[in-house]
Amino acid sequence: MVKIRFLGHAGFHIDDGRTKLVIDPYLTGNPLATEKPEDIEADFVLLTHAHGDHAADGIAIALRTRATVISTAELAGWARQQGAIAHSMHIGGAHEFPFGRVKLTIAHHGSSVTGKDGEIVSLGAPCGMLVTIGGRMIYHSGDTGLFYDMKLLGDLNAIDIAMLPIGGNYTMDAVDALHAVEFLNPKLVIPMHYNTFEVVMADPRVFAVEARKLGMDVKVMAVGETLEFE
Ligand code: NI
Ligand code: MN
């Protein structure tokens, strides 16, 4: 069993009844968010990259709950410098956690934060994640452009649920996300990273219609909505 709650933007809360994971929560400053970081419970916080709309609340949640941050070595190190418990990994590597397996995948994007003096601090490569929990394999692509190695991910993994950006500007748009869906061949697609900012506006229903023409099952999640998989 696994329950997946959409926190808005690229954020998801995943609960198998024993362990609670949070991926890329963006609540503070997110005009579409319905929850506050203070209310999020977590045992593990999975972060795909350092940008503020992915990592800032995640590190705050990890500090409050003593959850373990799982991320790339650079971002895990950054979280550790702030007092968080963190597990460092890197792209292509997988690790068995008490809840299941996490494997980091490539993502074509950046991974920076703004330092104390306003300087841009680059924290290495961003990533996507293959997460196995509650008998399901979930692929969260992180922020990324389309890449052909998604075909390899789809060929090598029986992906149940793929969470893919459709908002464009910083990531794939809905047209490129359709190619991603074909490469990944998941059982269910959940669009993300759209409508939060002016420059990432997209109609998820249009994406859903087009993806269903390809034979894909799509769920457009409302912010705060929970899906349960037996
Ligand atoms: Ni980003
Ligand atoms: Mn982002």
mmCIF file of C-alpha atoms and ligand atoms in Angstrom:
data_model
loop_
_atom_site.group_PDB
_atom_site.id
_atom_site.type_symbol
_atom_site.label_atom_id
_atom_site.label_comp_id
_atom_site.label_asym_id
_atom_site.label_seq_id
_atom_site.Cartn_x
_atom_site.Cartn_y
_atom_site.Cartn_z
ATOM 1 C CA MET A 1 0.000 0.000 0.000
ATOM 2 C CA VAL A 2 1.172 3.495 -0.670
ATOM 3 C CA LYS A 3 -0.520 6.872 -0.342
ATOM 4 C CA ILE A 4 0.706 9.788 -2.443
ATOM 5 C CA ARG A 5 -0.345 13.337 -1.578
ATOM 6 C CA PHE A 6 0.352 16.229 -3.937
ATOM 7 C CA LEU A 7 1.814 19.183 -2.062
ATOM 8 C CA GLY A 8 1.793 21.403 -5.141
ATOM 9 C CA HIS A 9 4.545 22.272 -7.662
ATOM 10 C CA ALA A 10 6.973 19.296 -7.621
ATOM 11 C CA GLY A 11 6.232 18.305 -4.037
ATOM 12 C CA PHE A 12 4.805 14.956 -2.935
ATOM 13 C CA HIS A 13 4.234 13.264 0.418
ATOM 14 C CA ILE A 14 4.457 9.477 0.240
ATOM 15 C CA ASP A 15 3.335 7.182 3.057
ATOM 16 C CA ASP A 16 3.360 3.375 3.057
ATOM 17 C CA GLY A 17 1.778 3.171 6.523
ATOM 18 C CA ARG A 18 5.154 2.842 8.220
ATOM 19 C CA THR A 19 7.429 5.422 6.650
ATOM 20 C CA LYS A 20 6.728 8.952 5.466
ATOM 21 C CA LEU A 21 8.738 10.444 2.618
ATOM 22 C CA VAL A 22 8.621 13.977 1.311
ATOM 23 C CA ILE A 23 10.012 14.831 -2.113
ATOM 24 C CA ASP A 24 10.822 18.439 -3.105
ATOM 25 C CA PRO A 25 8.253 20.226 -0.908
ATOM 26 C CA TYR A 26 7.648 23.853 -1.900
ATOM 27 C CA LEU A 27 5.191 25.459 0.497
ATOM 28 C CA THR A 28 6.709 28.717 1.792
ATOM 29 C CA GLY A 29 6.045 31.371 -0.842
ATOM 30 C CA ASN A 30 4.098 28.991 -3.074
ATOM 31 C CA PRO A 31 0.820 30.749 -3.907
ATOM 32 C CA LEU A 32 -0.909 27.417 -4.638
ATOM 33 C CA ALA A 33 0.223 25.548 -1.510
ATOM 34 C CA THR A 34 -2.440 24.373 0.949
ATOM 35 C CA GLU A 35 -0.107 23.186 3.725
ATOM 36 C CA LYS A 36 2.615 24.698 5.869
ATOM 37 C CA PRO A 37 6.074 23.149 6.289
ATOM 38 C CA GLU A 38 5.483 23.101 10.086
ATOM 39 C CA ASP A 39 2.653 20.615 9.562
ATOM 40 C CA ILE A 40 4.506 18.143 7.337
ATOM 41 C CA GLU A 41 5.571 14.876 8.973
ATOM 42 C CA ALA A 42 8.528 13.035 7.488
ATOM 43 C CA ASP A 43 11.041 10.282 8.163
ATOM 44 C CA PHE A 44 12.997 10.987 4.977
ATOM 45 C CA VAL A 45 13.233 14.115 2.813
ATOM 46 C CA LEU A 46 14.242 13.439 -0.786
ATOM 47 C CA LEU A 47 15.680 16.430 -2.657
ATOM 48 C CA THR A 48 16.356 16.410 -6.402
ATOM 49 C CA HIS A 49 18.269 19.702 -6.465
ATOM 50 C CA ALA A 50 19.063 22.814 -4.463
ATOM 51 C CA HIS A 51 16.744 25.405 -6.041
ATOM 52 C CA GLY A 52 14.521 27.189 -3.542
ATOM 53 C CA ASP A 53 11.320 25.742 -4.963
ATOM 54 C CA HIS A 54 12.601 22.232 -4.135
ATOM 55 C CA ALA A 55 15.074 22.184 -1.240
ATOM 56 C CA ALA A 56 14.483 25.124 1.121
ATOM 57 C CA ASP A 57 11.363 23.821 2.863
ATOM 58 C CA GLY A 58 12.727 20.282 2.677
ATOM 59 C CA ILE A 59 15.769 21.175 4.747
ATOM 60 C CA ALA A 60 13.555 23.063 7.239
ATOM 61 C CA ILE A 61 11.270 20.017 7.546
ATOM 62 C CA ALA A 62 14.285 17.736 8.036
ATOM 63 C CA LEU A 63 15.665 19.983 10.794
ATOM 64 C CA ARG A 64 12.316 20.049 12.639
ATOM 65 C CA THR A 65 11.404 16.362 12.278
ATOM 66 C CA ARG A 66 14.982 14.961 12.367
ATOM 67 C CA ALA A 67 14.142 13.237 9.096
ATOM 68 C CA THR A 68 17.085 12.074 6.992
ATOM 69 C CA VAL A 69 17.741 14.065 3.833
ATOM 70 C CA ILE A 70 18.491 11.872 0.812
ATOM 71 C CA SER A 71 20.200 13.678 -2.054
ATOM 72 C CA THR A 72 23.350 14.125 -4.110
ATOM 73 C CA ALA A 73 26.576 14.387 -2.102
ATOM 74 C CA GLU A 74 26.762 18.168 -2.573
ATOM 75 C CA LEU A 75 23.193 18.939 -1.537
ATOM 76 C CA ALA A 76 23.293 16.380 1.287
ATOM 77 C CA GLY A 77 26.493 18.079 2.477
ATOM 78 C CA TRP A 78 24.804 21.489 2.312
ATOM 79 C CA ALA A 79 21.908 20.130 4.402
ATOM 80 C CA ARG A 80 24.382 18.600 6.858
ATOM 81 C CA GLN A 81 26.168 21.967 7.237
ATOM 82 C CA GLN A 82 22.844 23.378 8.413
ATOM 83 C CA GLY A 83 22.449 20.664 11.023
ATOM 84 C CA ALA A 84 20.366 18.106 9.161
ATOM 85 C CA ILE A 85 20.963 14.368 9.092
ATOM 86 C CA ALA A 86 21.714 13.420 5.508
ATOM 87 C CA HIS A 87 22.492 10.418 3.331
ATOM 88 C CA SER A 88 24.744 11.258 0.373
ATOM 89 C CA MET A 89 24.310 9.471 -2.923
ATOM 90 C CA HIS A 90 25.067 10.160 -6.554
ATOM 91 C CA ILE A 91 23.754 9.597 -10.031
ATOM 92 C CA GLY A 92 23.537 5.961 -11.036
ATOM 93 C CA GLY A 93 23.859 4.860 -7.432
ATOM 94 C CA ALA A 94 21.125 3.113 -5.476
ATOM 95 C CA HIS A 95 20.695 2.381 -1.782
ATOM 96 C CA GLU A 96 18.311 0.183 0.196
ATOM 97 C CA PHE A 97 16.605 2.230 2.897
ATOM 98 C CA PRO A 98 14.220 0.743 5.507
ATOM 99 C CA PHE A 99 11.242 1.705 3.289
ATOM 100 C CA GLY A 100 12.729 0.580 -0.029
ATOM 101 C CA ARG A 101 15.216 1.502 -2.695
ATOM 102 C CA VAL A 102 16.243 4.898 -4.017
ATOM 103 C CA LYS A 103 18.280 5.270 -7.198
ATOM 104 C CA LEU A 104 19.449 8.646 -8.469
ATOM 105 C CA THR A 105 19.054 9.349 -12.170
ATOM 106 C CA ILE A 106 20.344 12.132 -14.405
ATOM 107 C CA ALA A 107 18.470 15.393 -14.845
ATOM 108 C CA HIS A 108 19.372 18.249 -17.164
ATOM 109 C CA HIS A 109 19.060 21.320 -14.990
ATOM 110 C CA GLY A 110 20.998 23.339 -12.373
ATOM 111 C CA SER A 111 21.373 22.950 -8.620
ATOM 112 C CA SER A 112 22.306 26.241 -6.987
ATOM 113 C CA VAL A 113 21.401 28.299 -3.963
ATOM 114 C CA THR A 114 21.913 31.960 -3.189
ATOM 115 C CA GLY A 115 24.550 32.366 -0.477
ATOM 116 C CA LYS A 116 24.643 34.840 2.410
ATOM 117 C CA ASP A 117 26.168 37.635 0.337
ATOM 118 C CA GLY A 118 23.880 37.053 -2.623
ATOM 119 C CA GLU A 119 26.452 34.947 -4.456
ATOM 120 C CA ILE A 120 25.320 31.943 -6.481
ATOM 121 C CA VAL A 121 26.565 28.726 -4.900
ATOM 122 C CA SER A 122 26.487 25.772 -7.274
ATOM 123 C CA LEU A 123 25.812 22.478 -5.514
ATOM 124 C CA GLY A 124 26.802 20.037 -8.222
ATOM 125 C CA ALA A 125 24.458 18.123 -10.503
ATOM 126 C CA PRO A 126 20.699 17.913 -10.093
ATOM 127 C CA CYS A 127 19.059 14.491 -10.209
ATOM 128 C CA GLY A 128 15.856 12.554 -10.634
ATOM 129 C CA MET A 129 14.899 9.635 -8.427
ATOM 130 C CA LEU A 130 13.554 6.119 -8.810
ATOM 131 C CA VAL A 131 11.898 5.299 -5.496
ATOM 132 C CA THR A 132 10.520 1.886 -4.576
ATOM 133 C CA ILE A 133 8.073 1.966 -1.675
ATOM 134 C CA GLY A 134 4.918 0.079 -0.753
ATOM 135 C CA GLY A 135 5.295 -2.268 -3.714
ATOM 136 C CA ARG A 136 5.377 0.557 -6.257
ATOM 137 C CA MET A 137 8.179 2.056 -8.298
ATOM 138 C CA ILE A 138 7.884 5.814 -8.546
ATOM 139 C CA TYR A 139 9.974 7.962 -10.871
ATOM 140 C CA HIS A 140 10.250 11.654 -9.918
ATOM 141 C CA SER A 141 12.243 13.255 -12.718
ATOM 142 C CA GLY A 142 13.193 16.376 -10.773
ATOM 143 C CA ASP A 143 13.422 19.515 -12.872
ATOM 144 C CA THR A 144 14.750 18.473 -16.247
ATOM 145 C CA GLY A 145 14.592 18.904 -19.964
ATOM 146 C CA LEU A 146 13.705 15.914 -22.094
ATOM 147 C CA PHE A 147 16.531 13.412 -22.505
ATOM 148 C CA TYR A 148 16.724 10.273 -24.573
ATOM 149 C CA ASP A 149 18.099 8.191 -21.661
ATOM 150 C CA MET A 150 14.544 8.223 -20.334
ATOM 151 C CA LYS A 151 14.132 5.411 -22.867
ATOM 152 C CA LEU A 152 16.767 3.447 -20.938
ATOM 153 C CA LEU A 153 15.010 4.179 -17.646
ATOM 154 C CA GLY A 154 11.772 2.887 -19.148
ATOM 155 C CA ASP A 155 13.426 -0.205 -20.643
ATOM 156 C CA LEU A 156 15.251 -1.179 -17.442
ATOM 157 C CA ASN A 157 12.548 -0.367 -14.889
ATOM 158 C CA ALA A 158 8.881 -1.262 -14.535
ATOM 159 C CA ILE A 159 7.793 2.238 -13.545
ATOM 160 C CA ASP A 160 4.375 2.390 -11.911
ATOM 161 C CA ILE A 161 4.078 6.140 -11.427
ATOM 162 C CA ALA A 162 6.001 8.881 -13.244
ATOM 163 C CA MET A 163 5.948 12.444 -11.924
ATOM 164 C CA LEU A 164 6.959 14.732 -14.794
ATOM 165 C CA PRO A 165 7.214 18.509 -15.239
ATOM 166 C CA ILE A 166 5.037 20.070 -17.932
ATOM 167 C CA GLY A 167 5.425 23.797 -17.222
ATOM 168 C CA GLY A 168 8.252 24.670 -19.616
ATOM 169 C CA ASN A 169 10.714 27.565 -19.221
ATOM 170 C CA TYR A 170 12.848 25.808 -16.567
ATOM 171 C CA THR A 171 11.927 22.251 -17.571
ATOM 172 C CA MET A 172 10.202 20.169 -20.219
ATOM 173 C CA ASP A 173 6.919 21.532 -21.452
ATOM 174 C CA ALA A 174 3.845 19.393 -22.054
ATOM 175 C CA VAL A 175 4.914 18.531 -25.632
ATOM 176 C CA ASP A 176 8.313 17.237 -24.533
ATOM 177 C CA ALA A 177 6.702 15.509 -21.548
ATOM 178 C CA LEU A 178 4.644 13.435 -24.018
ATOM 179 C CA HIS A 179 7.909 12.129 -25.486
ATOM 180 C CA ALA A 180 9.113 11.431 -21.953
ATOM 181 C CA VAL A 181 5.965 9.424 -21.288
ATOM 182 C CA GLU A 182 6.586 7.333 -24.409
ATOM 183 C CA PHE A 183 10.180 6.647 -23.347
ATOM 184 C CA LEU A 184 9.329 5.831 -19.725
ATOM 185 C CA ASN A 185 6.144 3.832 -20.372
ATOM 186 C CA PRO A 186 4.817 4.168 -16.812
ATOM 187 C CA LYS A 187 1.469 2.777 -15.655
ATOM 188 C CA LEU A 188 0.410 6.234 -14.461
ATOM 189 C CA VAL A 189 1.645 9.749 -15.164
ATOM 190 C CA ILE A 190 1.245 12.657 -12.747
ATOM 191 C CA PRO A 191 2.086 16.079 -14.234
ATOM 192 C CA MET A 192 3.905 18.566 -11.985
ATOM 193 C CA HIS A 193 5.853 21.857 -11.984
ATOM 194 C CA TYR A 194 3.179 23.964 -13.692
ATOM 195 C CA ASN A 195 1.007 27.017 -12.914
ATOM 196 C CA THR A 196 2.995 27.968 -9.792
ATOM 197 C CA PHE A 197 4.676 30.917 -11.526
ATOM 198 C CA GLU A 198 3.795 33.106 -14.503
ATOM 199 C CA VAL A 199 6.446 31.448 -16.682
ATOM 200 C CA VAL A 200 5.370 27.844 -16.034
ATOM 201 C CA MET A 201 1.722 28.092 -17.008
ATOM 202 C CA ALA A 202 0.348 24.936 -18.651
ATOM 203 C CA ASP A 203 -3.028 23.236 -18.915
ATOM 204 C CA PRO A 204 -2.622 19.747 -17.408
ATOM 205 C CA ARG A 205 -5.934 18.646 -18.920
ATOM 206 C CA VAL A 206 -4.579 19.224 -22.437
ATOM 207 C CA PHE A 207 -1.508 17.183 -21.509
ATOM 208 C CA ALA A 208 -3.764 14.461 -20.093
ATOM 209 C CA VAL A 209 -5.865 14.292 -23.267
ATOM 210 C CA GLU A 210 -2.764 13.959 -25.454
ATOM 211 C CA ALA A 211 -1.100 11.393 -23.171
ATOM 212 C CA ARG A 212 -4.279 9.288 -23.095
ATOM 213 C CA LYS A 213 -4.179 9.238 -26.919
ATOM 214 C CA LEU A 214 -0.839 7.454 -26.482
ATOM 215 C CA GLY A 215 -2.567 4.906 -24.251
ATOM 216 C CA MET A 216 -1.213 6.382 -21.028
ATOM 217 C CA ASP A 217 -3.142 6.704 -17.807
ATOM 218 C CA VAL A 218 -2.843 10.239 -16.418
ATOM 219 C CA LYS A 219 -3.916 11.658 -13.078
ATOM 220 C CA VAL A 220 -4.024 15.430 -12.717
ATOM 221 C CA MET A 221 -3.782 15.824 -8.950
ATOM 222 C CA ALA A 222 -5.333 18.759 -7.127
ATOM 223 C CA VAL A 223 -3.080 20.330 -4.508
ATOM 224 C CA GLY A 224 -3.740 18.449 -1.268
ATOM 225 C CA GLU A 225 -5.276 15.466 -3.040
ATOM 226 C CA THR A 226 -4.216 11.940 -2.009
ATOM 227 C CA LEU A 227 -4.082 8.864 -4.226
ATOM 228 C CA GLU A 228 -4.044 5.463 -2.573
ATOM 229 C CA PHE A 229 -2.579 2.380 -4.220
ATOM 230 C CA GLU A 230 -3.376 -0.998 -2.672
HETATM 231 NI NI NI B 1 14.902 23.888 -10.419
HETATM 232 MN MN MN B 2 11.822 24.024 -9.963
#
